[in-house]
């Protein structure tokens, strides 16, 4: 890592401190077609969540909720922020695949991610679900690996970033779709041990792939400690700058739900009643520190040698 990279980290840390304490306000500049440029707020409540689905159990007085971040609409991406990770960025555009609205990520020798800050307490959700599809994998000259910086490109990537009071301890799970590596392969991210990688899909597919992960169990398995924190950001990325090639992937909505909701799914048929105006259940989002911003800007990026 050269002097310029070290200076960049120091400046980013200082900016994160000011940002987290409300001294400065950032604005995003996403290369997303149809997206407006929003003001990035340090706190997010349930009112900012793109969509809330309410489920009622037939013949039982039970009501549960799940949080859904809708991607495939113009308004769905307005509160996502793009992070450039290379001189050339990826592009993220509204698209449709197999009749489902989605976001298409295209990287041509570039790298950038789309990040949504969203404090989600463990009491609100412990499962995350989404659909995705990889159309084109990066072209490699060497064997595909998770633990090396060389050719560290993946067509499909989803990140969960977890809040920490101390920025050096901020952790993240990186779910990836690889071309050749076995499913459930795990590894440290080559840039930091605070990011753990899990392979969820491997090889080509002709259709959407659906993921449904207990991220609490994943966290505790990967970091070998009890998860006593909450999700502070969700991100997805398609990149190909390390291989100098092209990668293409599609991303559907992200859904967060509880164990109780999953059990109800397995037990009974549920009537899906969408209630976009339901704003009664607020999410407590006490986030007095902005250190995860520093984490995203340093370890979530590729950095320089």
mmCIF file of C-alpha atoms in Angstrom:
data_model
loop_
_atom_site.group_PDB
_atom_site.id
_atom_site.type_symbol
_atom_site.label_atom_id
_atom_site.label_comp_id
_atom_site.label_asym_id
_atom_site.label_seq_id
_atom_site.Cartn_x
_atom_site.Cartn_y
_atom_site.Cartn_z
ATOM 1 C CA UNK A 1 0.000 0.000 0.000
ATOM 2 C CA UNK A 2 1.580 3.294 -1.079
ATOM 3 C CA UNK A 3 1.549 6.738 0.523
ATOM 4 C CA UNK A 4 -1.415 7.887 -1.568
ATOM 5 C CA UNK A 5 -3.518 4.950 -0.387
ATOM 6 C CA UNK A 6 -2.605 5.614 3.260
ATOM 7 C CA UNK A 7 -3.464 9.305 2.853
ATOM 8 C CA UNK A 8 -6.798 8.355 1.286
ATOM 9 C CA UNK A 9 -7.640 6.162 4.269
ATOM 10 C CA UNK A 10 -6.775 8.912 6.769
ATOM 11 C CA UNK A 11 -8.883 11.478 4.916
ATOM 12 C CA UNK A 12 -11.769 9.010 4.687
ATOM 13 C CA UNK A 13 -11.585 8.267 8.421
ATOM 14 C CA UNK A 14 -11.756 11.982 9.213
ATOM 15 C CA UNK A 15 -14.688 12.468 6.861
ATOM 16 C CA UNK A 16 -16.501 9.488 8.386
ATOM 17 C CA UNK A 17 -16.121 10.969 11.856
ATOM 18 C CA UNK A 18 -17.588 14.300 10.778
ATOM 19 C CA UNK A 19 -20.341 12.551 8.821
ATOM 20 C CA UNK A 20 -21.343 10.295 11.688
ATOM 21 C CA UNK A 21 -21.561 13.208 14.091
ATOM 22 C CA UNK A 22 -23.684 15.334 11.797
ATOM 23 C CA UNK A 23 -20.990 17.919 11.058
ATOM 24 C CA UNK A 24 -21.165 17.306 7.326
ATOM 25 C CA UNK A 25 -23.819 15.835 5.043
ATOM 26 C CA UNK A 26 -22.978 13.741 2.015
ATOM 27 C CA UNK A 27 -24.805 13.482 -1.269
ATOM 28 C CA UNK A 28 -24.535 10.538 -3.600
ATOM 29 C CA UNK A 29 -23.905 10.710 -7.332
ATOM 30 C CA UNK A 30 -25.028 7.323 -8.632
ATOM 31 C CA UNK A 31 -24.561 6.264 -12.235
ATOM 32 C CA UNK A 32 -28.030 4.768 -12.070
ATOM 33 C CA UNK A 33 -30.462 5.469 -14.862
ATOM 34 C CA UNK A 34 -33.732 6.836 -13.517
ATOM 35 C CA UNK A 35 -32.384 7.505 -10.020
ATOM 36 C CA UNK A 36 -32.556 10.882 -8.344
ATOM 37 C CA UNK A 37 -29.641 12.154 -6.271
ATOM 38 C CA UNK A 38 -30.769 11.842 -2.627
ATOM 39 C CA UNK A 39 -29.399 13.380 0.514
ATOM 40 C CA UNK A 40 -27.703 10.603 2.473
ATOM 41 C CA UNK A 41 -28.949 10.682 6.066
ATOM 42 C CA UNK A 42 -27.042 9.076 8.936
ATOM 43 C CA UNK A 43 -30.266 7.645 10.361
ATOM 44 C CA UNK A 44 -32.843 5.506 8.588
ATOM 45 C CA UNK A 45 -36.290 4.619 9.921
ATOM 46 C CA UNK A 46 -38.955 2.247 8.674
ATOM 47 C CA UNK A 47 -40.481 5.195 6.825
ATOM 48 C CA UNK A 48 -37.463 5.145 4.517
ATOM 49 C CA UNK A 49 -37.857 1.461 3.680
ATOM 50 C CA UNK A 50 -39.025 1.031 0.121
ATOM 51 C CA UNK A 51 -41.868 -1.326 0.892
ATOM 52 C CA UNK A 52 -43.470 -2.994 3.905
ATOM 53 C CA UNK A 53 -45.435 -6.182 3.317
ATOM 54 C CA UNK A 54 -48.021 -7.213 5.900
ATOM 55 C CA UNK A 55 -48.985 -10.866 6.208
ATOM 56 C CA UNK A 56 -52.088 -12.129 8.009
ATOM 57 C CA UNK A 57 -52.685 -15.751 8.930
ATOM 58 C CA UNK A 58 -56.059 -17.135 7.889
ATOM 59 C CA UNK A 59 -58.286 -18.107 10.855
ATOM 60 C CA UNK A 60 -55.646 -16.913 13.326
ATOM 61 C CA UNK A 61 -55.177 -13.512 14.904
ATOM 62 C CA UNK A 62 -51.520 -13.238 13.871
ATOM 63 C CA UNK A 63 -49.915 -10.463 11.888
ATOM 64 C CA UNK A 64 -46.249 -10.251 10.988
ATOM 65 C CA UNK A 65 -44.171 -7.961 8.812
ATOM 66 C CA UNK A 66 -41.153 -8.180 6.592
ATOM 67 C CA UNK A 67 -38.959 -5.422 5.267
ATOM 68 C CA UNK A 68 -38.432 -5.290 1.525
ATOM 69 C CA UNK A 69 -36.026 -3.092 -0.406
ATOM 70 C CA UNK A 70 -37.522 -2.833 -3.888
ATOM 71 C CA UNK A 71 -34.939 -2.448 -6.659
ATOM 72 C CA UNK A 72 -36.779 -2.719 -9.959
ATOM 73 C CA UNK A 73 -38.571 0.642 -9.882
ATOM 74 C CA UNK A 74 -37.264 4.199 -10.481
ATOM 75 C CA UNK A 75 -38.010 5.199 -6.895
ATOM 76 C CA UNK A 76 -36.606 1.995 -5.467
ATOM 77 C CA UNK A 77 -32.992 3.047 -5.970
ATOM 78 C CA UNK A 78 -33.180 6.691 -4.930
ATOM 79 C CA UNK A 79 -31.758 6.045 -1.465
ATOM 80 C CA UNK A 80 -28.941 3.777 -2.644
ATOM 81 C CA UNK A 81 -25.506 5.356 -2.920
ATOM 82 C CA UNK A 82 -22.877 4.394 -5.450
ATOM 83 C CA UNK A 83 -19.302 3.816 -4.274
ATOM 84 C CA UNK A 84 -16.641 3.981 -6.975
ATOM 85 C CA UNK A 85 -13.930 1.391 -6.347
ATOM 86 C CA UNK A 86 -11.863 1.939 -9.491
ATOM 87 C CA UNK A 87 -11.201 4.652 -12.069
ATOM 88 C CA UNK A 88 -13.985 3.195 -14.193
ATOM 89 C CA UNK A 89 -17.284 2.380 -12.516
ATOM 90 C CA UNK A 90 -19.844 -0.319 -13.175
ATOM 91 C CA UNK A 91 -23.298 0.678 -14.412
ATOM 92 C CA UNK A 92 -26.575 -0.218 -12.727
ATOM 93 C CA UNK A 93 -29.751 0.181 -14.776
ATOM 94 C CA UNK A 94 -33.411 -0.698 -14.430
ATOM 95 C CA UNK A 95 -34.095 -3.927 -16.257
ATOM 96 C CA UNK A 96 -36.318 -6.988 -16.420
ATOM 97 C CA UNK A 97 -35.441 -10.671 -16.463
ATOM 98 C CA UNK A 98 -37.981 -13.466 -16.848
ATOM 99 C CA UNK A 99 -40.757 -10.947 -16.307
ATOM 100 C CA UNK A 100 -39.389 -9.647 -12.998
ATOM 101 C CA UNK A 101 -38.274 -6.026 -12.551
ATOM 102 C CA UNK A 102 -34.693 -5.814 -11.332
ATOM 103 C CA UNK A 103 -31.405 -3.955 -11.518
ATOM 104 C CA UNK A 104 -28.850 -5.020 -14.106
ATOM 105 C CA UNK A 105 -25.220 -4.594 -13.117
ATOM 106 C CA UNK A 106 -22.724 -4.324 -15.969
ATOM 107 C CA UNK A 107 -18.984 -3.996 -15.426
ATOM 108 C CA UNK A 108 -16.565 -3.440 -18.283
ATOM 109 C CA UNK A 109 -13.149 -3.315 -16.658
ATOM 110 C CA UNK A 110 -14.697 -1.326 -13.814
ATOM 111 C CA UNK A 111 -15.807 -1.576 -10.205
ATOM 112 C CA UNK A 112 -18.434 0.208 -8.150
ATOM 113 C CA UNK A 113 -21.072 -0.885 -5.677
ATOM 114 C CA UNK A 114 -24.555 0.245 -4.697
ATOM 115 C CA UNK A 115 -24.956 0.692 -0.932
ATOM 116 C CA UNK A 116 -28.029 1.353 1.209
ATOM 117 C CA UNK A 117 -27.598 2.461 4.815
ATOM 118 C CA UNK A 118 -30.357 0.794 6.820
ATOM 119 C CA UNK A 119 -30.075 0.032 10.536
ATOM 120 C CA UNK A 120 -32.007 -3.228 11.012
ATOM 121 C CA UNK A 121 -32.054 -4.573 14.595
ATOM 122 C CA UNK A 122 -31.846 -8.299 15.135
ATOM 123 C CA UNK A 123 -35.306 -8.131 16.732
ATOM 124 C CA UNK A 124 -36.700 -7.062 13.359
ATOM 125 C CA UNK A 125 -35.030 -9.698 11.173
ATOM 126 C CA UNK A 126 -32.571 -12.566 11.169
ATOM 127 C CA UNK A 127 -33.145 -13.813 7.606
ATOM 128 C CA UNK A 128 -32.315 -12.114 4.320
ATOM 129 C CA UNK A 129 -33.655 -13.214 0.926
ATOM 130 C CA UNK A 130 -33.104 -12.112 -2.644
ATOM 131 C CA UNK A 131 -33.092 -13.342 -6.243
ATOM 132 C CA UNK A 132 -30.157 -12.905 -8.589
ATOM 133 C CA UNK A 133 -28.830 -14.129 -11.902
ATOM 134 C CA UNK A 134 -25.370 -14.032 -13.479
ATOM 135 C CA UNK A 135 -25.279 -13.595 -17.243
ATOM 136 C CA UNK A 136 -21.523 -13.279 -17.713
ATOM 137 C CA UNK A 137 -18.604 -14.134 -15.433
ATOM 138 C CA UNK A 138 -15.293 -12.235 -15.451
ATOM 139 C CA UNK A 139 -12.688 -13.824 -17.731
ATOM 140 C CA UNK A 140 -9.700 -15.086 -15.742
ATOM 141 C CA UNK A 141 -6.202 -16.086 -16.692
ATOM 142 C CA UNK A 142 -5.689 -18.010 -13.464
ATOM 143 C CA UNK A 143 -7.671 -20.326 -11.226
ATOM 144 C CA UNK A 144 -10.550 -18.636 -9.429
ATOM 145 C CA UNK A 145 -9.783 -17.985 -5.749
ATOM 146 C CA UNK A 146 -11.325 -16.104 -2.840
ATOM 147 C CA UNK A 147 -8.280 -15.290 -0.725
ATOM 148 C CA UNK A 148 -6.057 -13.437 -3.183
ATOM 149 C CA UNK A 149 -6.150 -9.825 -4.376
ATOM 150 C CA UNK A 150 -5.118 -10.898 -7.861
ATOM 151 C CA UNK A 151 -8.152 -11.181 -10.167
ATOM 152 C CA UNK A 152 -10.471 -10.526 -7.222
ATOM 153 C CA UNK A 153 -13.592 -10.041 -9.360
ATOM 154 C CA UNK A 154 -17.067 -11.564 -9.069
ATOM 155 C CA UNK A 155 -20.133 -11.006 -11.214
ATOM 156 C CA UNK A 156 -22.582 -11.346 -8.328
ATOM 157 C CA UNK A 157 -21.863 -10.019 -4.836
ATOM 158 C CA UNK A 158 -24.079 -9.059 -1.894
ATOM 159 C CA UNK A 159 -22.752 -7.520 1.313
ATOM 160 C CA UNK A 160 -24.233 -7.164 4.793
ATOM 161 C CA UNK A 161 -22.320 -4.640 6.912
ATOM 162 C CA UNK A 162 -22.743 -4.831 10.697
ATOM 163 C CA UNK A 163 -22.597 -1.897 13.071
ATOM 164 C CA UNK A 164 -19.690 -1.516 15.475
ATOM 165 C CA UNK A 165 -18.987 1.232 17.975
ATOM 166 C CA UNK A 166 -15.314 0.965 17.060
ATOM 167 C CA UNK A 167 -14.607 1.291 13.347
ATOM 168 C CA UNK A 168 -11.684 -1.141 13.324
ATOM 169 C CA UNK A 169 -14.058 -3.865 14.518
ATOM 170 C CA UNK A 170 -16.765 -3.296 11.910
ATOM 171 C CA UNK A 171 -17.551 -6.608 10.199
ATOM 172 C CA UNK A 172 -19.279 -7.670 6.994
ATOM 173 C CA UNK A 173 -20.441 -10.818 5.217
ATOM 174 C CA UNK A 174 -19.737 -11.001 1.490
ATOM 175 C CA UNK A 175 -22.012 -13.439 -0.371
ATOM 176 C CA UNK A 176 -20.704 -14.250 -3.860
ATOM 177 C CA UNK A 177 -21.695 -16.136 -7.006
ATOM 178 C CA UNK A 178 -18.565 -17.718 -8.459
ATOM 179 C CA UNK A 179 -17.946 -19.528 -11.717
ATOM 180 C CA UNK A 180 -16.017 -22.567 -10.442
ATOM 181 C CA UNK A 181 -15.766 -22.670 -6.638
ATOM 182 C CA UNK A 182 -17.954 -25.094 -4.634
ATOM 183 C CA UNK A 183 -21.066 -23.754 -2.909
ATOM 184 C CA UNK A 184 -20.555 -22.963 0.807
ATOM 185 C CA UNK A 185 -16.825 -22.366 0.320
ATOM 186 C CA UNK A 186 -15.770 -19.776 2.904
ATOM 187 C CA UNK A 187 -12.739 -17.502 3.135
ATOM 188 C CA UNK A 188 -11.403 -14.292 4.590
ATOM 189 C CA UNK A 189 -11.546 -11.327 2.261
ATOM 190 C CA UNK A 190 -7.966 -10.765 1.021
ATOM 191 C CA UNK A 191 -8.087 -7.128 2.137
ATOM 192 C CA UNK A 192 -9.314 -7.651 5.706
ATOM 193 C CA UNK A 193 -10.206 -10.469 8.099
ATOM 194 C CA UNK A 194 -13.235 -8.425 9.141
ATOM 195 C CA UNK A 195 -14.990 -9.423 5.920
ATOM 196 C CA UNK A 196 -15.881 -13.089 5.470
ATOM 197 C CA UNK A 197 -16.822 -14.564 2.088
ATOM 198 C CA UNK A 198 -19.366 -17.327 1.436
ATOM 199 C CA UNK A 199 -19.999 -18.849 -1.996
ATOM 200 C CA UNK A 200 -23.771 -19.193 -2.466
ATOM 201 C CA UNK A 201 -23.909 -20.133 -6.152
ATOM 202 C CA UNK A 202 -21.419 -21.632 -8.588
ATOM 203 C CA UNK A 203 -21.464 -21.882 -12.355
ATOM 204 C CA UNK A 204 -23.971 -20.921 -15.009
ATOM 205 C CA UNK A 205 -27.721 -20.879 -14.530
ATOM 206 C CA UNK A 206 -30.585 -20.519 -16.983
ATOM 207 C CA UNK A 207 -32.878 -18.793 -14.506
ATOM 208 C CA UNK A 208 -33.047 -16.774 -11.307
ATOM 209 C CA UNK A 209 -31.453 -18.216 -8.189
ATOM 210 C CA UNK A 210 -33.177 -17.583 -4.858
ATOM 211 C CA UNK A 211 -31.235 -17.106 -1.627
ATOM 212 C CA UNK A 212 -32.648 -17.327 1.888
ATOM 213 C CA UNK A 213 -29.932 -16.958 4.517
ATOM 214 C CA UNK A 214 -30.017 -16.865 8.287
ATOM 215 C CA UNK A 215 -27.438 -14.114 8.531
ATOM 216 C CA UNK A 216 -27.254 -14.432 12.324
ATOM 217 C CA UNK A 217 -26.077 -18.034 12.010
ATOM 218 C CA UNK A 218 -23.752 -17.069 9.161
ATOM 219 C CA UNK A 219 -22.256 -14.283 11.266
ATOM 220 C CA UNK A 220 -21.728 -16.492 14.320
ATOM 221 C CA UNK A 221 -20.256 -19.305 12.228
ATOM 222 C CA UNK A 222 -17.891 -17.059 10.293
ATOM 223 C CA UNK A 223 -16.686 -14.830 13.116
ATOM 224 C CA UNK A 224 -16.975 -17.447 15.886
ATOM 225 C CA UNK A 225 -18.744 -15.055 18.222
ATOM 226 C CA UNK A 226 -22.282 -14.199 19.249
ATOM 227 C CA UNK A 227 -23.940 -11.615 17.055
ATOM 228 C CA UNK A 228 -24.889 -8.756 19.383
ATOM 229 C CA UNK A 229 -25.023 -6.073 16.704
ATOM 230 C CA UNK A 230 -27.307 -5.140 13.810
ATOM 231 C CA UNK A 231 -27.131 -4.561 10.069
ATOM 232 C CA UNK A 232 -26.063 -1.047 9.168
ATOM 233 C CA UNK A 233 -25.775 -1.332 5.396
ATOM 234 C CA UNK A 234 -26.693 -3.591 2.487
ATOM 235 C CA UNK A 235 -24.762 -3.544 -0.777
ATOM 236 C CA UNK A 236 -24.481 -5.344 -4.096
ATOM 237 C CA UNK A 237 -21.719 -5.194 -6.662
ATOM 238 C CA UNK A 238 -20.656 -6.451 -10.070
ATOM 239 C CA UNK A 239 -16.983 -5.847 -10.854
ATOM 240 C CA UNK A 240 -14.332 -6.877 -13.380
ATOM 241 C CA UNK A 241 -11.509 -4.350 -13.044
ATOM 242 C CA UNK A 242 -8.933 -6.811 -11.693
ATOM 243 C CA UNK A 243 -9.408 -9.131 -14.667
ATOM 244 C CA UNK A 244 -9.867 -6.341 -17.218
ATOM 245 C CA UNK A 245 -12.930 -8.120 -18.572
ATOM 246 C CA UNK A 246 -16.734 -7.889 -18.552
ATOM 247 C CA UNK A 247 -19.224 -9.133 -15.953
ATOM 248 C CA UNK A 248 -23.033 -8.934 -15.958
ATOM 249 C CA UNK A 249 -25.534 -9.794 -13.210
ATOM 250 C CA UNK A 250 -29.155 -9.069 -12.264
ATOM 251 C CA UNK A 251 -30.404 -8.303 -8.744
ATOM 252 C CA UNK A 252 -33.941 -8.539 -7.369
ATOM 253 C CA UNK A 253 -35.514 -7.136 -4.206
ATOM 254 C CA UNK A 254 -33.939 -7.708 -0.802
ATOM 255 C CA UNK A 255 -36.252 -8.983 1.929
ATOM 256 C CA UNK A 256 -35.545 -9.120 5.668
ATOM 257 C CA UNK A 257 -37.747 -11.229 7.921
ATOM 258 C CA UNK A 258 -37.812 -13.032 11.256
ATOM 259 C CA UNK A 259 -37.594 -16.690 12.206
ATOM 260 C CA UNK A 260 -41.247 -16.524 13.237
ATOM 261 C CA UNK A 261 -42.287 -15.470 9.740
ATOM 262 C CA UNK A 262 -40.294 -18.320 8.201
ATOM 263 C CA UNK A 263 -42.053 -20.807 10.502
ATOM 264 C CA UNK A 264 -45.434 -19.412 9.497
ATOM 265 C CA UNK A 265 -44.499 -19.767 5.819
ATOM 266 C CA UNK A 266 -43.795 -23.446 6.378
ATOM 267 C CA UNK A 267 -46.977 -24.019 8.375
ATOM 268 C CA UNK A 268 -49.799 -22.245 6.608
ATOM 269 C CA UNK A 269 -50.824 -20.452 3.465
ATOM 270 C CA UNK A 270 -50.489 -16.707 3.879
ATOM 271 C CA UNK A 271 -52.482 -13.939 2.248
ATOM 272 C CA UNK A 272 -50.061 -11.321 0.969
ATOM 273 C CA UNK A 273 -51.582 -7.956 1.735
ATOM 274 C CA UNK A 274 -49.348 -5.074 0.685
ATOM 275 C CA UNK A 275 -49.671 -2.040 2.944
ATOM 276 C CA UNK A 276 -47.356 0.695 1.719
ATOM 277 C CA UNK A 277 -48.909 3.249 4.050
ATOM 278 C CA UNK A 278 -48.205 1.339 7.267
ATOM 279 C CA UNK A 279 -45.920 3.577 9.301
ATOM 280 C CA UNK A 280 -46.841 2.535 12.830
ATOM 281 C CA UNK A 281 -43.876 0.303 13.583
ATOM 282 C CA UNK A 282 -40.771 2.459 13.789
ATOM 283 C CA UNK A 283 -37.295 0.990 13.825
ATOM 284 C CA UNK A 284 -34.994 2.268 16.540
ATOM 285 C CA UNK A 285 -31.989 3.624 14.692
ATOM 286 C CA UNK A 286 -29.691 5.052 17.334
ATOM 287 C CA UNK A 287 -26.499 5.407 15.373
ATOM 288 C CA UNK A 288 -24.292 7.967 17.043
ATOM 289 C CA UNK A 289 -21.134 6.948 15.217
ATOM 290 C CA UNK A 290 -20.189 7.093 11.565
ATOM 291 C CA UNK A 291 -17.334 4.631 11.680
ATOM 292 C CA UNK A 292 -18.998 2.168 9.306
ATOM 293 C CA UNK A 293 -18.690 4.858 6.648
ATOM 294 C CA UNK A 294 -14.932 4.631 7.093
ATOM 295 C CA UNK A 295 -15.161 0.854 6.866
ATOM 296 C CA UNK A 296 -17.134 0.973 3.623
ATOM 297 C CA UNK A 297 -14.731 3.459 2.086
ATOM 298 C CA UNK A 298 -11.620 1.454 2.940
ATOM 299 C CA UNK A 299 -12.119 -2.269 3.427
ATOM 300 C CA UNK A 300 -15.180 -2.524 1.194
ATOM 301 C CA UNK A 301 -13.080 -1.118 -1.608
ATOM 302 C CA UNK A 302 -10.183 -2.841 -3.304
ATOM 303 C CA UNK A 303 -7.543 -0.317 -2.318
ATOM 304 C CA UNK A 304 -4.052 -0.041 -3.715
ATOM 305 C CA UNK A 305 -1.059 -2.255 -3.275
#
